[in-house]
Amino acid sequence: MLAPRSLRKRSSRKQSVLRRVAILASVLCLLAAVGVAWLLIDNHSPDASKKPQRAESPPELSAWLADWEWEAGLSDLRTAAAGMSGLQVFAAYFDKEDHLTFTTEFQDAYGQIREAAETDGVEHLSLTVVNDILYEDGTESQKDADLIGRLTADSGSRGRHVEEIVNALRSYPFDGVELDYEKIPSSDWDGMSLLISELYERLAPLGKSLRVVLEPGIPFDKVKLPSGPTYVVMAYNLHGGFSGPGPKADLSFIRKLGAKMDSLPGEPYLALAAGGFDWLDSSGKVTSLTERQAEELASLSEASPGRDSESGSLHFRYEDDDGNKHTVWYADEETLALWAETARSIGYSHVAIWRLGGIGEESLGWMKSVGASS
C-alpha cells in the first residue's frame, strides 16, 4: 500500500538530506585520511624534523692540531681560540705490535698544547687516535685497514684496545678521545661498531667524551652506529692527491653528504679542510699546501686567483723557475664561510676544521667569529 502523498514528500526530503549528510561525511573522512597520510610521509622524509631541529642548534667550531706541525698550529690556535669549543690533537698512532705509540714531537709539545688550550679558553681537549702504524726504521703504514680487523676481531682484542686508550688518558689527561680510523673494510664494521659502543661505555663513567671520524663514502644508513658518541664526517677529498685539479669540496658535494648524514645519531659535525693542493701539469704530482703557502705562491708568481662559483674555492696557474706549469686550488675565508653556511642551511651547524697551522689571517678571524656568535 502506498503512503499518502504528503508522507511520501516528507520521506523523500528526509532521504535527500540524509544522502547529503552521508556525502559530506565521506568527503570529510577522505580529507582527514589524506591529511594524516601527508603528515606520515612528511615526518618520514629526509627533509623532515631532523634538519630544522639541527639547524636551530647554535654553531660550534672545533679544529685539529697535528703533532708534526704543532708550533704553527699553536700560533693559529691563539688567534682563533675564542671561537672554538674544542681542540683535537692528532697524536696517537700504533707500533708494529698494535700498541698505541706517541711521537717525540707530541711528548715534547703536550704541556704547551694543554697550557695554550686552557689559557685561550678552549673548553674541550681531545686525543685523536689514527690507524697509522709507525715502524722503528722511520717508515709507516698510513690508514692501515688490516689493523682495524685485528683491533676489533673479538671481545678480547676490543677490550685490550679500550683499556690501552683509557691508560693513555691517565698518562695524558685529555678530556676525551677521538677515533680517526679510515679505510675500514665493510667486513669489519660490525666489530668497529662494537668497539665504539664499548669504548663509549668505558669512558662515560670517567667523564670522558668520545668522538668518531667517518669518511664520506661510508653507507651511514647501513652501518649500525651506536648513540652516545659524537660523529664527525669528512666533507672533503673531492679532489686531492688521487685526482686531477679541483676543489677539496663543492656545494653540491656538501648538500649530498648532508642528506646521507640524516641517518646518523646525535648532532654530527661536518669537517671542512683548509688549504689546498698544487698539481704539477707534466707529471700529475700533487703537493699539499696551507692557505698561507698558496697565497705566497700566487703573490710570487703574480697570479690573480679566480673564484669557482660551484665551490667558492680559489684557483690559479703559474710557471715555476724550471718552466714547469702548475695548477693550484685552495680555500680562503670566503670559501670556508660559504661551506659552513651551506652545511648550516641543510641542518648542520657544528663544523670541524682540518687543520690548524698555516691558515690565513682572515680565515682565522672567521673561525674566531663562529663560536663567538653562538
CSV table of C-alpha atoms in Angstrom, one decimal:
chain,number,residue,atom,x,y,z
A,1,MET,CA,0.0,0.0,0.0
A,2,LEU,CA,1.3,3.5,-0.9
A,3,ALA,CA,1.6,6.1,1.8
A,4,PRO,CA,-0.3,9.4,1.4
A,5,ARG,CA,1.4,11.9,-1.0
A,6,SER,CA,2.3,14.3,1.9
A,7,LEU,CA,4.1,11.5,3.7
A,8,ARG,CA,5.9,10.4,0.6
A,9,LYS,CA,7.2,14.0,0.0
A,10,ARG,CA,8.4,14.3,3.6
A,11,SER,CA,10.1,10.9,3.3
A,12,SER,CA,11.7,12.0,0.0
A,13,ARG,CA,13.0,15.2,1.5
A,14,LYS,CA,14.4,13.3,4.5
A,15,GLN,CA,16.2,10.8,2.4
A,16,SER,CA,17.7,13.6,0.3
A,17,VAL,CA,19.0,15.3,3.4
A,18,LEU,CA,20.4,12.0,4.7
A,19,ARG,CA,22.2,11.4,1.4
A,20,ARG,CA,23.8,14.9,1.5
A,21,VAL,CA,24.9,14.3,5.1
A,22,ALA,CA,26.4,11.0,4.0
A,23,ILE,CA,28.2,12.5,1.1
A,24,LEU,CA,29.6,15.4,3.3
A,25,ALA,CA,30.8,12.9,5.9
A,26,SER,CA,32.6,10.8,3.2
A,27,VAL,CA,34.3,13.9,1.9
A,28,LEU,CA,35.5,14.9,5.4
A,29,CYS,CA,36.8,11.4,6.1
A,30,LEU,CA,38.7,11.4,2.8
A,31,LEU,CA,40.2,14.8,3.5
A,32,ALA,CA,41.2,13.6,7.0
A,33,ALA,CA,42.8,10.5,5.6
A,34,VAL,CA,44.7,12.5,3.1
A,35,GLY,CA,45.9,14.8,5.8
A,36,VAL,CA,47.1,12.0,8.0
A,37,ALA,CA,48.9,10.3,5.1
A,38,TRP,CA,50.6,13.6,4.2
A,39,LEU,CA,51.8,14.0,7.8
A,40,LEU,CA,53.1,10.5,8.0
A,41,ILE,CA,55.0,10.9,4.7
A,42,ASP,CA,56.4,14.3,5.6
A,43,ASN,CA,57.6,13.1,9.0
A,44,HIS,CA,59.5,10.2,7.4
A,45,SER,CA,61.0,12.2,4.6
A,46,PRO,CA,64.7,13.1,4.6
A,47,ASP,CA,63.8,16.8,5.0
A,48,ALA,CA,61.5,16.3,7.9
A,49,SER,CA,62.1,17.0,11.6
A,50,LYS,CA,65.8,16.2,11.8
A,51,LYS,CA,67.1,19.1,9.8
A,52,PRO,CA,65.1,22.0,11.3
A,53,GLN,CA,65.9,20.7,14.8
A,54,ARG,CA,69.7,20.6,14.0
A,55,ALA,CA,69.6,23.9,12.2
A,56,GLU,CA,68.3,25.5,15.4
A,57,SER,CA,71.4,24.4,17.3
A,58,PRO,CA,73.9,27.2,17.9
A,59,PRO,CA,77.1,27.0,15.8
A,60,GLU,CA,80.0,25.1,17.2
A,61,LEU,CA,83.6,25.0,15.9
A,62,SER,CA,86.4,22.7,16.7
A,63,ALA,CA,89.8,22.1,14.9
A,64,TRP,CA,92.6,19.6,14.7
A,65,LEU,CA,96.2,20.3,15.7
A,66,ALA,CA,98.8,17.9,14.2
A,67,ASP,CA,101.8,16.8,16.2
A,68,TRP,CA,104.2,17.3,13.2
A,69,GLU,CA,103.3,21.0,12.9
A,70,TRP,CA,102.3,21.8,16.5
A,71,GLU,CA,104.1,25.1,16.7
A,72,ALA,CA,102.4,26.7,13.7
A,73,GLY,CA,99.2,25.1,15.0
A,74,LEU,CA,99.5,26.7,18.4
A,75,SER,CA,100.1,30.1,16.7
A,76,ASP,CA,96.8,29.7,14.8
A,77,LEU,CA,95.1,28.5,18.0
A,78,ARG,CA,96.0,31.6,19.8
A,79,THR,CA,94.2,33.7,17.2
A,80,ALA,CA,91.1,31.6,16.7
A,81,ALA,CA,90.6,30.0,20.1
A,82,ALA,CA,87.8,32.4,21.2
A,83,GLY,CA,85.5,30.9,18.5
A,84,MET,CA,86.4,27.3,19.3
A,85,SER,CA,84.7,24.9,21.7
A,86,GLY,CA,87.1,22.0,21.1
A,87,LEU,CA,90.6,21.1,20.0
A,88,GLN,CA,91.5,17.6,18.7
A,89,VAL,CA,95.2,16.8,19.0
A,90,PHE,CA,96.3,14.4,16.2
A,91,ALA,CA,98.9,12.5,18.1
A,92,ALA,CA,98.3,8.7,18.9
A,93,TYR,CA,99.4,6.0,16.4
A,94,PHE,CA,100.3,2.3,16.6
A,95,ASP,CA,103.6,0.4,16.7
A,96,LYS,CA,104.3,-2.9,14.9
A,97,GLU,CA,102.7,-4.8,17.8
A,98,ASP,CA,99.4,-2.9,17.5
A,99,HIS,CA,100.0,-0.9,20.7
A,100,LEU,CA,99.5,2.8,21.0
A,101,THR,CA,102.6,4.9,20.5
A,102,PHE,CA,103.3,8.7,20.6
A,103,THR,CA,105.8,10.7,18.7
A,104,THR,CA,108.6,12.5,20.4
A,105,GLU,CA,107.2,15.8,18.9
A,106,PHE,CA,103.9,15.2,20.8
A,107,GLN,CA,105.6,14.3,24.0
A,108,ASP,CA,107.6,17.4,23.9
A,109,ALA,CA,104.6,19.6,22.9
A,110,TYR,CA,101.9,18.2,25.1
A,111,GLY,CA,102.5,20.5,28.1
A,112,GLN,CA,102.4,23.6,25.9
A,113,ILE,CA,99.4,22.5,24.0
A,114,ARG,CA,97.5,21.9,27.2
A,115,GLU,CA,98.6,25.2,28.7
A,116,ALA,CA,97.6,27.1,25.5
A,117,ALA,CA,94.2,25.5,25.3
A,118,GLU,CA,93.5,26.4,28.9
A,119,THR,CA,94.9,29.9,28.6
A,120,ASP,CA,92.9,30.6,25.4
A,121,GLY,CA,89.6,29.3,26.8
A,122,VAL,CA,89.2,26.1,24.7
A,123,GLU,CA,86.6,24.1,26.6
A,124,HIS,CA,87.4,20.6,25.4
A,125,LEU,CA,90.8,19.0,24.5
A,126,SER,CA,90.7,15.5,22.9
A,127,LEU,CA,93.3,13.0,21.9
A,128,THR,CA,92.9,11.8,18.3
A,129,VAL,CA,93.9,8.1,17.6
A,130,VAL,CA,94.6,7.3,14.0
A,131,ASN,CA,95.2,3.9,12.4
A,132,ASP,CA,98.7,4.6,11.1
A,133,ILE,CA,101.5,2.2,12.0
A,134,LEU,CA,104.9,3.7,12.7
A,135,TYR,CA,107.9,1.4,12.3
A,136,GLU,CA,111.2,1.7,14.0
A,137,ASP,CA,113.0,2.3,10.7
A,138,GLY,CA,111.0,5.5,10.2
A,139,THR,CA,108.6,4.1,7.6
A,140,GLU,CA,104.9,3.9,8.2
A,141,SER,CA,101.7,2.3,7.0
A,142,GLN,CA,99.0,5.0,6.8
A,143,LYS,CA,95.3,4.2,7.4
A,144,ASP,CA,96.2,0.5,7.8
A,145,ALA,CA,93.0,-1.4,7.1
A,146,ASP,CA,94.3,-4.8,8.4
A,147,LEU,CA,95.0,-3.1,11.8
A,148,ILE,CA,91.3,-2.4,12.2
A,149,GLY,CA,90.5,-6.1,11.8
A,150,ARG,CA,92.9,-7.1,14.4
A,151,LEU,CA,91.8,-4.5,16.9
A,152,THR,CA,88.1,-5.4,16.5
A,153,ALA,CA,88.3,-9.2,15.9
A,154,ASP,CA,86.7,-10.3,19.2
A,155,SER,CA,85.7,-9.1,22.7
A,156,GLY,CA,89.2,-9.8,23.9
A,157,SER,CA,91.0,-7.7,21.3
A,158,ARG,CA,88.5,-4.9,21.7
A,159,GLY,CA,88.8,-4.9,25.4
A,160,ARG,CA,92.6,-4.7,25.3
A,161,HIS,CA,92.4,-1.7,22.9
A,162,VAL,CA,89.8,0.0,25.1
A,163,GLU,CA,91.9,-0.3,28.2
A,164,GLU,CA,95.0,0.9,26.4
A,165,ILE,CA,93.2,4.1,25.4
A,166,VAL,CA,92.0,4.6,29.0
A,167,ASN,CA,95.6,4.2,30.2
A,168,ALA,CA,96.7,6.8,27.6
A,169,LEU,CA,94.3,9.2,29.1
A,170,ARG,CA,95.9,8.6,32.5
A,171,SER,CA,99.3,9.5,31.1
A,172,TYR,CA,98.0,12.4,29.1
A,173,PRO,CA,94.8,13.8,30.8
A,174,PHE,CA,92.7,14.8,27.8
A,175,ASP,CA,89.0,15.5,28.2
A,176,GLY,CA,88.1,12.9,25.6
A,177,VAL,CA,89.2,10.6,22.8
A,178,GLU,CA,88.6,10.8,19.0
A,179,LEU,CA,88.9,7.7,16.8
A,180,ASP,CA,90.1,8.6,13.3
A,181,TYR,CA,90.1,5.1,11.8
A,182,GLU,CA,89.9,5.2,8.0
A,183,LYS,CA,89.7,2.7,5.1
A,184,ILE,CA,87.7,0.3,7.3
A,185,PRO,CA,86.7,-2.8,5.3
A,186,SER,CA,83.0,-3.5,5.1
A,187,SER,CA,83.5,-6.8,6.8
A,188,ASP,CA,84.9,-5.1,9.9
A,189,TRP,CA,82.1,-2.6,10.5
A,190,ASP,CA,80.2,-4.9,13.0
A,191,GLY,CA,83.3,-5.2,15.1
A,192,MET,CA,84.1,-1.4,14.7
A,193,SER,CA,80.6,-0.5,15.9
A,194,LEU,CA,81.0,-2.8,18.9
A,195,LEU,CA,84.4,-1.1,19.7
A,196,ILE,CA,82.8,2.3,19.5
A,197,SER,CA,80.0,1.2,21.8
A,198,GLU,CA,82.3,-0.5,24.3
A,199,LEU,CA,84.7,2.4,24.4
A,200,TYR,CA,81.9,4.9,24.9
A,201,GLU,CA,80.5,2.9,27.8
A,202,ARG,CA,84.0,2.7,29.4
A,203,LEU,CA,84.7,6.4,29.0
A,204,ALA,CA,81.4,7.8,30.1
A,205,PRO,CA,81.7,7.0,33.8
A,206,LEU,CA,85.1,8.6,33.8
A,207,GLY,CA,83.6,11.8,32.4
A,208,LYS,CA,85.5,11.4,29.1
A,209,SER,CA,83.9,12.0,25.7
A,210,LEU,CA,84.2,10.0,22.5
A,211,ARG,CA,84.1,11.4,19.0
A,212,VAL,CA,84.4,9.3,15.9
A,213,VAL,CA,85.6,10.5,12.4
A,214,LEU,CA,83.7,9.0,9.4
A,215,GLU,CA,84.7,9.0,5.8
A,216,PRO,CA,82.1,10.4,3.4
A,217,GLY,CA,81.8,7.2,1.4
A,218,ILE,CA,80.5,5.1,4.3
A,219,PRO,CA,76.9,4.0,3.9
A,220,PHE,CA,75.6,5.6,7.1
A,221,ASP,CA,72.1,4.1,6.7
A,222,LYS,CA,73.5,0.5,6.7
A,223,VAL,CA,76.3,0.8,9.3
A,224,LYS,CA,74.9,0.4,12.8
A,225,LEU,CA,76.5,3.1,14.8
A,226,PRO,CA,75.6,3.5,18.5
A,227,SER,CA,74.1,6.5,20.0
A,228,GLY,CA,76.2,8.5,22.6
A,229,PRO,CA,79.4,9.4,20.8
A,230,THR,CA,79.7,12.4,18.6
A,231,TYR,CA,80.3,11.7,14.9
A,232,VAL,CA,82.2,13.9,12.5
A,233,VAL,CA,82.0,13.4,8.8
A,234,MET,CA,84.8,14.4,6.4
A,235,ALA,CA,83.3,16.9,3.9
A,236,TYR,CA,86.5,16.9,1.7
A,237,ASN,CA,88.7,14.8,-0.5
A,238,LEU,CA,86.6,15.6,-3.6
A,239,HIS,CA,89.9,16.3,-5.2
A,240,GLY,CA,93.4,15.7,-3.9
A,241,GLY,CA,96.5,13.5,-4.4
A,242,PHE,CA,94.4,10.9,-6.1
A,243,SER,CA,92.9,13.1,-8.8
A,244,GLY,CA,93.3,15.9,-11.2
A,245,PRO,CA,93.0,19.6,-10.1
A,246,GLY,CA,89.9,20.8,-8.4
A,247,PRO,CA,88.4,22.0,-5.0
A,248,LYS,CA,88.5,19.9,-1.8
A,249,ALA,CA,84.7,20.2,-1.7
A,250,ASP,CA,81.9,22.0,-3.5
A,251,LEU,CA,78.4,23.0,-2.6
A,252,SER,CA,76.7,20.0,-4.3
A,253,PHE,CA,79.0,17.6,-2.5
A,254,ILE,CA,78.2,19.1,0.9
A,255,ARG,CA,74.4,19.0,0.3
A,256,LYS,CA,74.5,15.4,-0.9
A,257,LEU,CA,76.7,14.4,2.1
A,258,GLY,CA,74.3,16.2,4.5
A,259,ALA,CA,71.4,14.2,3.1
A,260,LYS,CA,73.3,11.0,3.9
A,261,MET,CA,74.2,12.2,7.4
A,262,ASP,CA,70.5,12.4,8.4
A,263,SER,CA,70.7,8.7,9.4
A,264,LEU,CA,73.5,9.4,11.9
A,265,PRO,CA,72.6,9.6,15.6
A,266,GLY,CA,73.0,12.8,17.6
A,267,GLU,CA,74.3,16.1,16.2
A,268,PRO,CA,77.1,15.3,13.8
A,269,TYR,CA,79.9,17.6,12.9
A,270,LEU,CA,80.8,18.4,9.3
A,271,ALA,CA,84.6,18.5,8.8
A,272,LEU,CA,85.9,21.1,6.4
A,273,ALA,CA,89.5,21.3,5.1
A,274,ALA,CA,91.6,24.5,5.0
A,275,GLY,CA,94.4,24.9,2.5
A,276,GLY,CA,94.6,23.2,-0.9
A,277,PHE,CA,96.8,21.4,-3.4
A,278,ASP,CA,99.4,22.2,-6.1
A,279,TRP,CA,99.2,20.0,-9.2
A,280,LEU,CA,102.3,19.7,-11.5
A,281,ASP,CA,100.9,19.6,-15.0
A,282,SER,CA,103.6,17.4,-16.6
A,283,SER,CA,103.6,14.5,-14.1
A,284,GLY,CA,100.4,15.0,-12.1
A,285,LYS,CA,102.5,15.2,-8.9
A,286,VAL,CA,100.4,16.7,-6.1
A,287,THR,CA,101.7,18.8,-3.2
A,288,SER,CA,99.6,19.8,-0.2
A,289,LEU,CA,99.5,23.5,0.6
A,290,THR,CA,98.4,25.5,3.5
A,291,GLU,CA,96.4,28.7,2.8
A,292,ARG,CA,99.4,30.9,3.5
A,293,GLN,CA,101.6,28.8,1.2
A,294,ALA,CA,99.0,29.1,-1.6
A,295,GLU,CA,98.8,32.9,-1.1
A,296,GLU,CA,102.6,33.2,-1.2
A,297,LEU,CA,102.7,31.2,-4.4
A,298,ALA,CA,100.1,33.4,-6.0
A,299,SER,CA,102.0,36.6,-4.9
A,300,LEU,CA,105.4,35.4,-6.1
A,301,SER,CA,104.0,34.3,-9.5
A,302,GLU,CA,101.9,37.4,-9.8
A,303,ALA,CA,98.9,35.2,-10.5
A,304,SER,CA,95.4,36.5,-10.0
A,305,PRO,CA,93.3,33.8,-8.4
A,306,GLY,CA,89.8,33.3,-9.7
A,307,ARG,CA,86.9,32.1,-7.6
A,308,ASP,CA,85.0,29.0,-8.7
A,309,SER,CA,81.2,29.6,-8.4
A,310,GLU,CA,80.4,25.9,-7.7
A,311,SER,CA,82.7,25.6,-4.7
A,312,GLY,CA,83.7,29.1,-3.7
A,313,SER,CA,87.4,27.9,-3.9
A,314,LEU,CA,90.2,30.0,-5.4
A,315,HIS,CA,92.4,28.7,-8.2
A,316,PHE,CA,95.3,29.9,-10.3
A,317,ARG,CA,98.0,28.7,-12.6
A,318,TYR,CA,101.7,29.5,-12.5
A,319,GLU,CA,105.1,28.6,-14.0
A,320,ASP,CA,108.0,27.6,-11.7
A,321,ASP,CA,111.7,28.6,-12.2
A,322,ASP,CA,112.2,25.5,-14.3
A,323,GLY,CA,109.4,26.4,-16.7
A,324,ASN,CA,107.0,23.7,-15.3
A,325,LYS,CA,103.4,24.7,-15.2
A,326,HIS,CA,101.3,24.2,-12.1
A,327,THR,CA,97.6,24.4,-11.1
A,328,VAL,CA,96.6,25.4,-7.6
A,329,TRP,CA,93.3,25.2,-5.8
A,330,TYR,CA,92.7,26.3,-2.2
A,331,ALA,CA,90.2,27.6,0.3
A,332,ASP,CA,90.3,31.0,1.9
A,333,GLU,CA,88.0,32.7,4.4
A,334,GLU,CA,85.2,33.2,1.9
A,335,THR,CA,85.4,29.6,0.9
A,336,LEU,CA,85.2,28.2,4.5
A,337,ALA,CA,82.4,30.6,5.3
A,338,LEU,CA,80.4,29.5,2.3
A,339,TRP,CA,80.9,25.8,3.0
A,340,ALA,CA,79.8,26.3,6.6
A,341,GLU,CA,76.8,28.3,5.7
A,342,THR,CA,75.8,25.6,3.1
A,343,ALA,CA,76.1,23.0,5.8
A,344,ARG,CA,74.0,25.1,8.2
A,345,SER,CA,71.3,25.6,5.6
A,346,ILE,CA,70.7,21.9,5.5
A,347,GLY,CA,70.7,21.5,9.3
A,348,TYR,CA,74.3,21.0,10.3
A,349,SER,CA,75.7,23.9,12.4
A,350,HIS,CA,78.7,22.0,14.0
A,351,VAL,CA,81.9,22.4,12.0
A,352,ALA,CA,85.4,21.0,12.4
A,353,ILE,CA,88.4,22.4,10.6
A,354,TRP,CA,91.3,20.3,9.3
A,355,ARG,CA,93.8,21.7,10.4
A,356,LEU,CA,95.5,24.5,12.3
A,357,GLY,CA,98.9,25.7,11.0
A,358,GLY,CA,99.3,28.0,8.0
A,359,ILE,CA,95.7,29.2,8.0
A,360,GLY,CA,95.3,32.8,6.7
A,361,GLU,CA,94.6,35.7,9.0
A,362,GLU,CA,91.1,36.4,7.5
A,363,SER,CA,90.2,32.7,7.8
A,364,LEU,CA,91.4,32.7,11.5
A,365,GLY,CA,89.2,35.8,12.0
A,366,TRP,CA,86.2,33.9,10.6
A,367,MET,CA,86.9,30.9,12.9
A,368,LYS,CA,87.1,33.3,15.9
A,369,SER,CA,83.7,34.8,14.9
A,370,VAL,CA,81.9,31.4,14.5
A,371,GLY,CA,81.8,30.3,18.1
A,372,ALA,CA,81.7,33.8,19.4
A,373,SER,CA,78.3,34.3,17.7
A,374,SER,CA,76.7,31.3,19.4
